[in-house]
XYZ file of C-alpha atoms in Angstrom:
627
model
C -13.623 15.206 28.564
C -12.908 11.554 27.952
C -9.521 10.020 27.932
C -10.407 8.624 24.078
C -12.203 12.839 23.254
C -8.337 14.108 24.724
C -6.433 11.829 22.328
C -8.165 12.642 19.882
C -8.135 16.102 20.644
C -4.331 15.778 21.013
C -3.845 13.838 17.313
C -5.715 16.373 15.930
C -3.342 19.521 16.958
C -0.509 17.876 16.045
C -1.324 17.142 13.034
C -2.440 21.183 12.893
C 1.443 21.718 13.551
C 2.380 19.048 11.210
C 0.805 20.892 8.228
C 1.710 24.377 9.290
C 5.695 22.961 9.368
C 5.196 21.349 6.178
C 3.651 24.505 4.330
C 6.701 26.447 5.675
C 8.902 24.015 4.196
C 7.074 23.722 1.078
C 8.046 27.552 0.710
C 11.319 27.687 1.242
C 12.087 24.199 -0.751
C 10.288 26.092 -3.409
C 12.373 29.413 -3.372
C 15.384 27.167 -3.199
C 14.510 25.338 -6.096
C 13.738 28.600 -8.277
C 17.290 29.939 -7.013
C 19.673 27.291 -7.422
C 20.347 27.430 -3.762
C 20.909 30.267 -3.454
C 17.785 32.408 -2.024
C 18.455 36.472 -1.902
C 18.005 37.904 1.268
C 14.893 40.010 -0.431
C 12.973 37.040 -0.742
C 12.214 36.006 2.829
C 10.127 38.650 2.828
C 7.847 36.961 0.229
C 8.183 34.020 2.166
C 7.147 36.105 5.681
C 3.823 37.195 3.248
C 3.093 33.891 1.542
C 3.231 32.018 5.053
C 1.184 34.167 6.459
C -1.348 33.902 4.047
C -1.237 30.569 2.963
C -1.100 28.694 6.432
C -4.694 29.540 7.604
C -5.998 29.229 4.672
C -3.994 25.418 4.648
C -5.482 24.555 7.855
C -9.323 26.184 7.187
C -9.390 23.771 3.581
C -7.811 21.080 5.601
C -10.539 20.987 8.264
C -13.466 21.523 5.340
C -11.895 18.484 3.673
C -11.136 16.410 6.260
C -7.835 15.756 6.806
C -7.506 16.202 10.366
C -10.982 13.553 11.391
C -9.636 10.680 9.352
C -8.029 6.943 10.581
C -5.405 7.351 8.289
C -4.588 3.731 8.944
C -7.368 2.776 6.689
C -7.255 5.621 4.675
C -7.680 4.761 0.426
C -7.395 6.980 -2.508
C -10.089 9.182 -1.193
C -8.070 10.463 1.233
C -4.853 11.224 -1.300
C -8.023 13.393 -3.455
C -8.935 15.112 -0.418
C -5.041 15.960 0.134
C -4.766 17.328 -3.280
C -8.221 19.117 -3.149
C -7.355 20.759 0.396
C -4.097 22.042 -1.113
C -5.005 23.097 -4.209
C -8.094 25.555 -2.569
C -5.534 26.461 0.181
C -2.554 27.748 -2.438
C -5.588 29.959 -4.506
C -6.480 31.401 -1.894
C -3.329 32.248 -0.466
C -1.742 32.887 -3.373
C -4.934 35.510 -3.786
C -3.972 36.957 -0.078
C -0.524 37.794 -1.367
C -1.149 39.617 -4.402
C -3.901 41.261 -2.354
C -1.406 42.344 0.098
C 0.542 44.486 -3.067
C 4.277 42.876 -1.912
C 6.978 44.661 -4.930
C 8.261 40.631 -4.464
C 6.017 38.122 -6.288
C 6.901 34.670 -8.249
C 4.298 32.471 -10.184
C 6.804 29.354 -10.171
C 8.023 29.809 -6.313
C 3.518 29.863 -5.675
C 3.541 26.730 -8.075
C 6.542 24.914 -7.044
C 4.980 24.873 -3.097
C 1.521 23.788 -3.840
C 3.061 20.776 -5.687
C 6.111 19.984 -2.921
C 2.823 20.406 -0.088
C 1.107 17.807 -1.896
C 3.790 15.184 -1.666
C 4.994 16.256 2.321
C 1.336 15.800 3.352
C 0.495 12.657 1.592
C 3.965 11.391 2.376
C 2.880 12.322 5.994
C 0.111 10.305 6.280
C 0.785 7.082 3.915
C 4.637 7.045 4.786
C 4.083 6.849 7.984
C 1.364 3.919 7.630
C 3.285 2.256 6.352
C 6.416 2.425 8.957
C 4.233 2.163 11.578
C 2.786 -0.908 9.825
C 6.256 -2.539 9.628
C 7.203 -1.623 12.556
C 4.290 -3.574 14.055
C 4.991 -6.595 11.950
C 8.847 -6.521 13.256
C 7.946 -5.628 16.529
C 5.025 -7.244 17.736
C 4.191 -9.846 15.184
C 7.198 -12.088 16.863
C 6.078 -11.187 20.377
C 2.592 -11.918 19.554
C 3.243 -15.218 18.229
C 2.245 -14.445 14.362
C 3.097 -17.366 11.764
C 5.507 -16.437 9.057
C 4.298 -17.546 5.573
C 4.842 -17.817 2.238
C 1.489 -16.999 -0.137
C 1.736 -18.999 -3.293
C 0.038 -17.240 -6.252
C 0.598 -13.742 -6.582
C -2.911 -12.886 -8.434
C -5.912 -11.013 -7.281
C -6.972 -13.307 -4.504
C -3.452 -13.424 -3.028
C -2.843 -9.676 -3.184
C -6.246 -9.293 -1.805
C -5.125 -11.689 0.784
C -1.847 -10.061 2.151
C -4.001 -6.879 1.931
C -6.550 -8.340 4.620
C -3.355 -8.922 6.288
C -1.595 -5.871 6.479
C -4.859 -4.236 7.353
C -5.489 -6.361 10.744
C -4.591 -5.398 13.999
C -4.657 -8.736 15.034
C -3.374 -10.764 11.502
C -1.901 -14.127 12.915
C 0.208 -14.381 10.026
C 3.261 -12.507 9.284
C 3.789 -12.547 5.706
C 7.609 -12.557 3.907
C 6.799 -12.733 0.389
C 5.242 -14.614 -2.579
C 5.975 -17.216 -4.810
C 4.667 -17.730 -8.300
C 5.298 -20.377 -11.215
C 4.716 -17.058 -13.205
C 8.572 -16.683 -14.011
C 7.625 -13.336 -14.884
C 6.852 -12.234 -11.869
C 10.231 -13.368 -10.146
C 11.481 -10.312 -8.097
C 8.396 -7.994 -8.712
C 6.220 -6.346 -5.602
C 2.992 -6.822 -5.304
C 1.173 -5.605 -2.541
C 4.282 -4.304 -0.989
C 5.350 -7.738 -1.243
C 7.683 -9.285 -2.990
C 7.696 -12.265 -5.478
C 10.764 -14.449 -4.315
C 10.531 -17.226 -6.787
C 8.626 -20.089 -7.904
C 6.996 -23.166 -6.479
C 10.564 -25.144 -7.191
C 12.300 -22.756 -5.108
C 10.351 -23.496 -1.992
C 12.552 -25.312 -0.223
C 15.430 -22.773 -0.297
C 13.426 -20.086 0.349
C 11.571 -21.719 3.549
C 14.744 -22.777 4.938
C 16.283 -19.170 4.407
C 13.582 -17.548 6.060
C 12.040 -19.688 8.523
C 8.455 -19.940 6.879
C 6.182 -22.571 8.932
C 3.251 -22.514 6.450
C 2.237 -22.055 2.603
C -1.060 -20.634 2.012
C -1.778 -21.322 -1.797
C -3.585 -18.506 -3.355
C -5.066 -20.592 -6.690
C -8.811 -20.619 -6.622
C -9.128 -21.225 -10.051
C -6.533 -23.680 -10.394
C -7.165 -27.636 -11.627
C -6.453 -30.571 -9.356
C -3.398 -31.026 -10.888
C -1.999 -27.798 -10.238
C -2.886 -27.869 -7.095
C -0.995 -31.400 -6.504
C 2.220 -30.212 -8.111
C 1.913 -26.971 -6.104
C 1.545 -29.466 -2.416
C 4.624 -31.337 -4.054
C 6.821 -28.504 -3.769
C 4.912 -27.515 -0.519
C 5.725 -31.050 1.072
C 9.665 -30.609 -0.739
C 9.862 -27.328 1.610
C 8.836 -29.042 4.453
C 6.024 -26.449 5.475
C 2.827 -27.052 6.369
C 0.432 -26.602 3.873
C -2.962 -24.106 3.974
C -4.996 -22.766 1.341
C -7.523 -20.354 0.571
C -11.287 -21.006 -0.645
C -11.656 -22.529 -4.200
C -13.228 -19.636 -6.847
C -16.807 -21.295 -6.457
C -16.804 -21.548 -2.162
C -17.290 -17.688 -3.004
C -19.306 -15.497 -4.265
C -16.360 -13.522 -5.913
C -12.929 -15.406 -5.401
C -11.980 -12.804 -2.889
C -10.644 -14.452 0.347
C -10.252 -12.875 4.171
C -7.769 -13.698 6.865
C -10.547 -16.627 8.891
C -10.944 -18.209 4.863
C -7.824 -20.194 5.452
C -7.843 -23.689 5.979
C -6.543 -27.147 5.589
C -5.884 -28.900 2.188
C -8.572 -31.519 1.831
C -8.788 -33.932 -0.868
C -11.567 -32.300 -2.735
C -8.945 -29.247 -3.349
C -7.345 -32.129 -5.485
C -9.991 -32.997 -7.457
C -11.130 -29.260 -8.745
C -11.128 -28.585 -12.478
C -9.803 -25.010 -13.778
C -12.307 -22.679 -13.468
C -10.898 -19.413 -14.808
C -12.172 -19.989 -18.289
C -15.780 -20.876 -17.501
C -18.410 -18.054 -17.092
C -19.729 -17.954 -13.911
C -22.478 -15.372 -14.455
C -26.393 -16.486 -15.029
C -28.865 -14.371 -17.422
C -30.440 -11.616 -15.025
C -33.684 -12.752 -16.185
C -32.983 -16.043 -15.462
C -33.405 -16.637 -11.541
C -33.338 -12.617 -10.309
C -36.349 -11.688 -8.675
C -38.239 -15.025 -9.991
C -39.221 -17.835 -7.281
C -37.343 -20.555 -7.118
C -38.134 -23.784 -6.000
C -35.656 -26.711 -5.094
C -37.178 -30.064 -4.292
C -34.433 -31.707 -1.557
C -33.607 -28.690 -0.394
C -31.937 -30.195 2.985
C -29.510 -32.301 1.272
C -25.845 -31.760 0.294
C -26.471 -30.779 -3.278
C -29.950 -29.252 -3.082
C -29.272 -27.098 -0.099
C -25.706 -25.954 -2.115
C -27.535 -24.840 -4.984
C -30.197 -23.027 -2.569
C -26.905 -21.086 -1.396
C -25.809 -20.675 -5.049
C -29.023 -19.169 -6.059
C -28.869 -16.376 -3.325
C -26.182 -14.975 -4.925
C -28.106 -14.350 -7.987
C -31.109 -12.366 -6.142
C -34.122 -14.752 -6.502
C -37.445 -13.112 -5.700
C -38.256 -16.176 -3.478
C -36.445 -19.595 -2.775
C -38.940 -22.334 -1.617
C -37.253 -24.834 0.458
C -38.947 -28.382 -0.310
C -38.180 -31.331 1.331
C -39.716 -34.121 3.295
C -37.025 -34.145 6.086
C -37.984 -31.080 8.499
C -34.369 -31.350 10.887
C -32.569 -30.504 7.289
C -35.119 -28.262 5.930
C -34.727 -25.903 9.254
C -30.878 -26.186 8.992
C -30.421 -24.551 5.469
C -33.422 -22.458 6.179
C -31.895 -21.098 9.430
C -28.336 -21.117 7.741
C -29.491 -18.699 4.416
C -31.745 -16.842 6.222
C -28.572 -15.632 8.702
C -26.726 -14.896 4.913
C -29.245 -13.350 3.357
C -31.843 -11.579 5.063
C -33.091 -9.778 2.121
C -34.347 -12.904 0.198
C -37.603 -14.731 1.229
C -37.239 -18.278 2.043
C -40.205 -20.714 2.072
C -39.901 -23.850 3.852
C -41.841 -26.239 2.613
C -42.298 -30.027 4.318
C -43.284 -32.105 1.527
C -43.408 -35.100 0.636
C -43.241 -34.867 -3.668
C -44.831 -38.548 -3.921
C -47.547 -37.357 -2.158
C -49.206 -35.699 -5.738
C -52.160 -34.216 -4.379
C -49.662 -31.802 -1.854
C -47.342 -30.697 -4.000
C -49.940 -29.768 -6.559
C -50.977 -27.281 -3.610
C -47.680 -26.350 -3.061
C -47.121 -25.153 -6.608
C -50.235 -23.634 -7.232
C -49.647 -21.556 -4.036
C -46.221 -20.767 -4.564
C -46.400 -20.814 -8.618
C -42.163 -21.081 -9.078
C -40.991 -19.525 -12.281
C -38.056 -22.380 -12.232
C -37.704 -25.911 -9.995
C -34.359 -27.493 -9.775
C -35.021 -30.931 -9.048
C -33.105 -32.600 -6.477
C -34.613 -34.540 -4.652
C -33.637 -38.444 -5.191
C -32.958 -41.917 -3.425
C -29.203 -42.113 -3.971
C -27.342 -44.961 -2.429
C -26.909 -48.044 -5.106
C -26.704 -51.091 -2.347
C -29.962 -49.697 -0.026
C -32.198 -49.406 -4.179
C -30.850 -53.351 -4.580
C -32.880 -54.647 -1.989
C -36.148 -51.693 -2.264
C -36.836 -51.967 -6.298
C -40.699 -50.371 -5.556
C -39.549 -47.705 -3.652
C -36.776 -46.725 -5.783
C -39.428 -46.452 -8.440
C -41.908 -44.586 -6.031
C -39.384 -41.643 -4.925
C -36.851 -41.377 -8.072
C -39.623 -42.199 -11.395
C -43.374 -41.781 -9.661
C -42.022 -38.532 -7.998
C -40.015 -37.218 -10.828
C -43.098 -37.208 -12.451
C -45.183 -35.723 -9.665
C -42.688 -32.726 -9.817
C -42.297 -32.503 -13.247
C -46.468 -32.821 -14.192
C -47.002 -30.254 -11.438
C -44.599 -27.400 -12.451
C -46.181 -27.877 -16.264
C -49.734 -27.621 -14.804
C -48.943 -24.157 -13.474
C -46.534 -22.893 -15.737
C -43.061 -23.187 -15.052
C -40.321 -21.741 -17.555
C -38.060 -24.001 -16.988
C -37.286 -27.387 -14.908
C -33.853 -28.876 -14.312
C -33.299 -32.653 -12.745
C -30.715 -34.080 -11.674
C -29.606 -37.421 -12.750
C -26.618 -39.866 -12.286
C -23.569 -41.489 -14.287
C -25.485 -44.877 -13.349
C -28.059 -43.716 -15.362
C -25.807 -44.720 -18.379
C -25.925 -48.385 -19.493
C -27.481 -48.770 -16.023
C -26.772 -52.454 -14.007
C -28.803 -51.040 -10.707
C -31.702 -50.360 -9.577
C -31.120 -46.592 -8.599
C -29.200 -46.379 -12.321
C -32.445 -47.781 -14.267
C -34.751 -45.581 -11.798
C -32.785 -42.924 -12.953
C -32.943 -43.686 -16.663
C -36.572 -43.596 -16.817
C -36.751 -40.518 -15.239
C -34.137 -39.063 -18.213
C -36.921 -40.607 -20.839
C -40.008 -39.643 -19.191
C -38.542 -35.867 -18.553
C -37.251 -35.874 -22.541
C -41.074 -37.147 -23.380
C -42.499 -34.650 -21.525
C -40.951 -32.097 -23.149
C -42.454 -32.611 -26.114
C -45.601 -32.321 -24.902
C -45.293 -28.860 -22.533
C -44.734 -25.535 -23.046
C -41.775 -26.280 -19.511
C -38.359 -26.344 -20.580
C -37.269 -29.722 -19.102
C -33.580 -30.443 -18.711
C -31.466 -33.335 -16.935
C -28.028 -32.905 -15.497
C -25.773 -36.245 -15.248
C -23.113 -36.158 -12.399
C -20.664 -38.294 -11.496
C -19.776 -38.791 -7.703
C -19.982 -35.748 -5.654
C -17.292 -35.290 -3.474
C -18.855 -34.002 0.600
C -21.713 -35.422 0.005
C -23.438 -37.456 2.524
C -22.386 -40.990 2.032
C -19.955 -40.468 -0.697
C -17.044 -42.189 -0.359
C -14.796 -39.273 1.038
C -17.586 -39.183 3.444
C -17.078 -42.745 4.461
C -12.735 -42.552 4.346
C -12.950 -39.423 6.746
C -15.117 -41.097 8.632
C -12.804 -43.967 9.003
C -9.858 -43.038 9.442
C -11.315 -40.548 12.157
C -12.251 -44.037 14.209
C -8.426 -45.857 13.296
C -10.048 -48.256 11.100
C -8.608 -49.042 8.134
C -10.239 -47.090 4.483
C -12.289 -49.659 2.683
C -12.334 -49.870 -1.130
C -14.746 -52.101 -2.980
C -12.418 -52.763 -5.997
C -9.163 -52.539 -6.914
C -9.647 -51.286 -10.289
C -12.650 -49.684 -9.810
C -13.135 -45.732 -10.924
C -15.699 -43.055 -10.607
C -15.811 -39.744 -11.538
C -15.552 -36.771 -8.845
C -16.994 -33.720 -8.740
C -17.337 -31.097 -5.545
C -20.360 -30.050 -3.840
C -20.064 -26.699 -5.360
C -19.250 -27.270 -8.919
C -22.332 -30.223 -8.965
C -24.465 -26.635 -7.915
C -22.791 -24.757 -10.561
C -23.610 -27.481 -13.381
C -27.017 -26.666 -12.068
C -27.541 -23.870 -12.518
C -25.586 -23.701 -15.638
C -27.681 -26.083 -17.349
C -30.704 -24.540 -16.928
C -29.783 -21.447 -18.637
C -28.534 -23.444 -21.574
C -31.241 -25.414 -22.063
C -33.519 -24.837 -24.779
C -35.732 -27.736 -23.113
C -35.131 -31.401 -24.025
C -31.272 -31.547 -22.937
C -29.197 -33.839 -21.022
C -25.665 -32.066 -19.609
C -22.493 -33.330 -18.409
C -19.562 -31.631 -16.492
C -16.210 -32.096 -18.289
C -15.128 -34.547 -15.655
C -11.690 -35.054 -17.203
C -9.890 -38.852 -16.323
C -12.057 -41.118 -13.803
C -10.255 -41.558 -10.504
C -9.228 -44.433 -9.694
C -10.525 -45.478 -5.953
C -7.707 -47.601 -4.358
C -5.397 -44.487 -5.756
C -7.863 -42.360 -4.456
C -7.104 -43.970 -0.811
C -3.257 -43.759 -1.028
C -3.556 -39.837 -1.851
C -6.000 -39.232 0.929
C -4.344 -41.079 3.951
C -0.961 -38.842 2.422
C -2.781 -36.018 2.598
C -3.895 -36.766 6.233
C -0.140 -37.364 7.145
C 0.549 -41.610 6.830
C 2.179 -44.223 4.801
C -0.320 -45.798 2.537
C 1.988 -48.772 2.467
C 1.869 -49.597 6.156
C -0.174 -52.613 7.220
C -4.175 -52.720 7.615
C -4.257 -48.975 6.112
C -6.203 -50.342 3.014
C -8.793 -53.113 2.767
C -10.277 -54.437 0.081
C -14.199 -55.554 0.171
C -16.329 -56.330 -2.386
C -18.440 -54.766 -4.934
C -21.852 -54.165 -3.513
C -24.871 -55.412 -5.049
C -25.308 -52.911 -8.507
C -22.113 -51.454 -8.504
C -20.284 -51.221 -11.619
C -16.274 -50.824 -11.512
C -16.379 -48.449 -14.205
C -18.914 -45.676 -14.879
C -19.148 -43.859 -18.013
C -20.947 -40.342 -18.786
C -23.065 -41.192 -22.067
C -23.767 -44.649 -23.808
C -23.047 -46.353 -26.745
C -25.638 -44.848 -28.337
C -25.172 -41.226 -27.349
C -22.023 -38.439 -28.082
C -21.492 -35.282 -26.604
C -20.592 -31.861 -27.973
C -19.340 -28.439 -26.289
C -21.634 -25.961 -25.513
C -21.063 -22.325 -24.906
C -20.176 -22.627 -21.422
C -17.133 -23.871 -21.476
C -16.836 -27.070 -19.180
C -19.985 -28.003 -20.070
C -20.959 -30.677 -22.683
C -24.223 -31.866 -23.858
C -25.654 -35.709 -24.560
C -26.528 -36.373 -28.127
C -28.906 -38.886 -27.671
C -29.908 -41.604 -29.917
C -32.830 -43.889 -30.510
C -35.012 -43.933 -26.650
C -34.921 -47.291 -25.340
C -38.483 -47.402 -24.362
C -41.506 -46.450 -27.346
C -43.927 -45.057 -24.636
C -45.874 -42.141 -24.210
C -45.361 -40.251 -20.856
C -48.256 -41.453 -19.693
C -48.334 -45.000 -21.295
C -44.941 -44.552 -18.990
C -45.798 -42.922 -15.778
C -48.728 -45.990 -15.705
C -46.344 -48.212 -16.064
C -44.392 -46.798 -13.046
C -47.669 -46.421 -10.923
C -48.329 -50.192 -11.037
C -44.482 -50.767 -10.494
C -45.351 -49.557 -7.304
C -46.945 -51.999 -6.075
C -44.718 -55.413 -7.720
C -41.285 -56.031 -7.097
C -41.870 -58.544 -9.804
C -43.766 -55.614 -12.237
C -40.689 -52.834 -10.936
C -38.000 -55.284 -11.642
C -39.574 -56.155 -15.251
C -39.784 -52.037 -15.707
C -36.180 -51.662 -14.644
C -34.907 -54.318 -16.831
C -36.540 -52.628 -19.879
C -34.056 -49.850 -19.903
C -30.832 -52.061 -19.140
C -28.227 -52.419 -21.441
C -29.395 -55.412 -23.687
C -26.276 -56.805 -24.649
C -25.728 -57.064 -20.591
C -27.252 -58.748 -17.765
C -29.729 -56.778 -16.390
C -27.717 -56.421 -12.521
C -24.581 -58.035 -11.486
C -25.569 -61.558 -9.751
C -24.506 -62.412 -6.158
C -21.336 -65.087 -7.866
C -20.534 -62.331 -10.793
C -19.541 -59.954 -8.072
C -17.392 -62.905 -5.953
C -15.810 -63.444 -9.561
C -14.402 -59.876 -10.093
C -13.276 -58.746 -6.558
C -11.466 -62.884 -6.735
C -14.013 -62.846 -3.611
């Protein structure tokens, strides 16, 4: 026999003993109950015949239920039911032996009193000591084994769930002491076995009292500006800072003990999500193929990982890129195995192959993502910007039409309102010829307008973490200027959203709340990272690139929005088009702009804001940065 077999064997009989000793003392807790204690000498005999037919029967129930093969150290509320059930079969049929055995001594209430005193010694047996053992081990060896006392702020389900994952860990390198909530309510109440010591104001008292070295906030529904005043009172305390992921990094909010991780200045920028519906239609995407044009990049390879957790038949993976396309193909396959995943290398302004690809792969619903993004690089490459973000929209869009796709969702751009760039106007026309088409197909065709995406590659977080990685100092183009933020994930989420809203012909928006100012933007981050905003060369200001506005805006003069059913969501009322062409009048148009910078510049300037200049010139810019 084994050295692990012999423990085992040696856990198991005492735990034998253990229930034998508690039956006994079941019975005569019970007699003393029913006598006032006082027990008559005549009873022990009823105690001799009760014993001896109730503690076999105790330990034959025990083994059919299994109480004596379970790690009670991760035992649930199974285990308590097999307690109860192993008890209450053992007590029938010993209480069966006894009148069997014709004793002149017999009591109903002493029989009923014992089965329900051996329910609570065995349960207490096995939970109670759980949980000492479990605080003995925090006491003990959490100091000696160098675990980090915290503080989790937000007592809710993710935080419960969290100090759960704790206790549950051998190796947990946290030691928790309590919560804190702005829930007054919840002042002084236990949850998970832990209790809530106050609110977020009452940090700095209660980290000095008890030592705590880190907060982890617990809040992954809460807005950027909760989370800000919650790091206030963090930074008051003088603890270091941690959270847990934000309610859309998961599939369900819950969080695990390697989830933790550094504040970073998207966690700022996060709107309240608690009131917004995060379930699709099953119909919608489950067990339909999917396919997602830019697959590779930061937003189309987010909504690839989005749309896993909704069960798609098939996800096709398009993209012209093959290093990215193998990176989110290798990354979901790894998450989930049970989903097939296409990649595809394609280049969508190639019409001829992706008219193969969707009559091979015939997608039920295309998310369109695939788009030349970067406002300075469009300035200087008018027919190409054309080519990839008009010519290819409408490659895509004709194709999925052609072979029957339900619905089609494309993602546009804040630039594309009132646009002053090339990548803006490109972006327009793709908005009018998708709206045009849609009156002409059976395909549902929708646009989604975001604002700045926050992770992305090249966004401007991008280039400030970059920076201040190499010492340089964070550049800002303006001043004054402001954009509007979004993360990675919610931009996926507004996706998906909008094409199960749309009844075809729709333009969305997030609720993006106040645009952020960048030079603000700047300050917060370098705090965030640790230094003074204030101290020389830590800010510089450039000028605005070639396009660049320094304000944005989500809908024109000529459009409105109104709510829609998910809430956080808004849609465009549009007004009059800007351009009186039919889709194909239009896509010919775009064709030959392929070929002229003089003919894509005269289609650009066709959907610029008339009472504007068409672009910013080279001396407008030097005029507002005082350049």
């Amino acid at each position: 026999m084994s050295e692990s077999q012999s423990g085992i064997q040696w856990h198991r009989g005492l735990l034998l003993i253990l229930d034998a000793l508690l039956l006994n003392i079941a019975i005569v807790i019970a007699m003393w109950l029913r006598f006032d204690g006082q027990i008559p000498a005549v009873w022990w005999e009823f105690y001799r015949i009760s014993a001896l037919w109730i503690t076999p029967a105790l330990l034959l129930f025990g083994f059919a239920f299994g109480l004596y093969n379970r790690v009670w150290e991760y035992a649930r509320s199974e285990a308590a039911v097999a307690i109860i059930f192993a008890s209450t079969a053992a007590m029938i049929v010993g209480s069966a032996g006894v009148i069997f055995s014709e004793s002149e001594i017999f009591s109903r209430s002493i029989l009923l009193m014992t089965w329900l005193v051996l329910i609570l010694l065995i349960g207490a047996s096995r939970f109670g000591w759980r949980q000492i053992r479990r605080r003995l081990y925090t006491e003990t060896n959490g100091r000696k084994n160098g675990q980090i006392p915290v503080i989790v702020y937000g007592a809710g389900h993710t935080g419960a769930n969290f100090v759960h994952h704790v206790k549950t860990s051998d190796d947990a390198p946290y030691r928790i002491l309590g919560f804190v909530d702005d829930n007054f309510s919840l002042t002084g109440m236990i949850v998970s076995g832990q209790r809530v010591l106050g609110r977020g104001a009452d940090l700095p008292q209660i980290v000095e009292r008890l030592g705590v070295s880190e907060v982890i906030l617990a809040a992954p529904s809460a807005s950027g500006k909760r989370i800000r005043r919650m790091l206030d009172y963090v930074r008051d305390s003088g603890a270091r800072a941690r959270t847990l992921p934000r309610l859309l990094e998961t599939a369900d909010g819950s969080a695990a003990l390697d989830d933790v991780r550094d504040i970073c200045y998207a966690d700022l920028l996060g709107r309240d999500m608690a009131d917004i519906d995060l379930a699709l239609d099953p119909d919608y995407v489950s067990g339909r193929v999917v396919l997602v044009t830019g697959a590779g990049g930061s937003i189309g390879s987010e909504i690839c990982r989005q749309l896993c957790r909704y069960a798609p038949r098939e996800i096709v993976l398009l993209g012209r890129g093959e290093n990215r396309i193998h990176a989110i193909y290798r990354a979901l396959q790894a998450d989930f195995s049970d989903i097939t995943l296409t990649p595809c290398i394609c280049n969508f302004t190639n019409e001829d192959h992706l008219r193969q690809v969707f009559k091979q792969h015939r997608p039920d619903v295309v998310f369109h993502a695939g788009a030349h993004k970067h406002v300075y690089l469009m300035e200087e490459h008018p027919t190409e910007a054309v080519r990839n973000n008009v010519v290819g929209t409408a490659n895509v869009a004709l194709a999925a039409a052609e072979t029957g796709v339900e619905r089609f969702v494309a993602i546009s751009t804040d630039k594309a309102v009132d646009p002053r760039s090339v990548m803006g106007a490109t972006k327009r026309l793709s908005e009018i010829l998708l709206m045009k088409l849609n009156e002409e197909y059976q395909t549902k065709f929708t646009a989604v307008r975001f604002g700045n995406v926050i992770g992305s590659s090249g966004s401007v977080l991008t280039i400030f973490q970059q920076q201040a990685a190499e010492g340089r100092p964070l550049t800002v183009t303006h001043p004054e200027a402001t954009r509007f933020f979004m993360t990675v994930e919610e931009a996926a989420f507004l996706v998906l959203q909008a094409g199960a809203l749309s009844e075809g012909g729709d333009i969305y928006v997030l609720e993006m709340g106040e645009p952020v100012c960048i030079h603000q933007m700047a300050r917060e981050f370098i705090e965030l990272n640790g230094r003074d905003p204030d101290e020389p060369g830590a800010i510089r200001i450039t000028n605005l690139c070639p396009g660049e506005k320094v304000h944005e805006r989500l809908y024109s003069s000529r459009e409105s929005l109104k709510a829609t059913r998910c809430g956080g969501i808004e849609q465009v009322v549009r007004g009059e088009p800007e351009i009186d062409l039919s889709p194909a009048e239009l896509l010919a148009r775009a064709r030959e702009a392929t070929v002229s910078r003089t003919q894509a510049e005269a289609l650009l300037d066709s959907v610029c804001n008339p009472t504007e200049a068409p672009r910013l010139l080279d001396e407008e810019v030097m005029e507002a940065t005082g350049g």
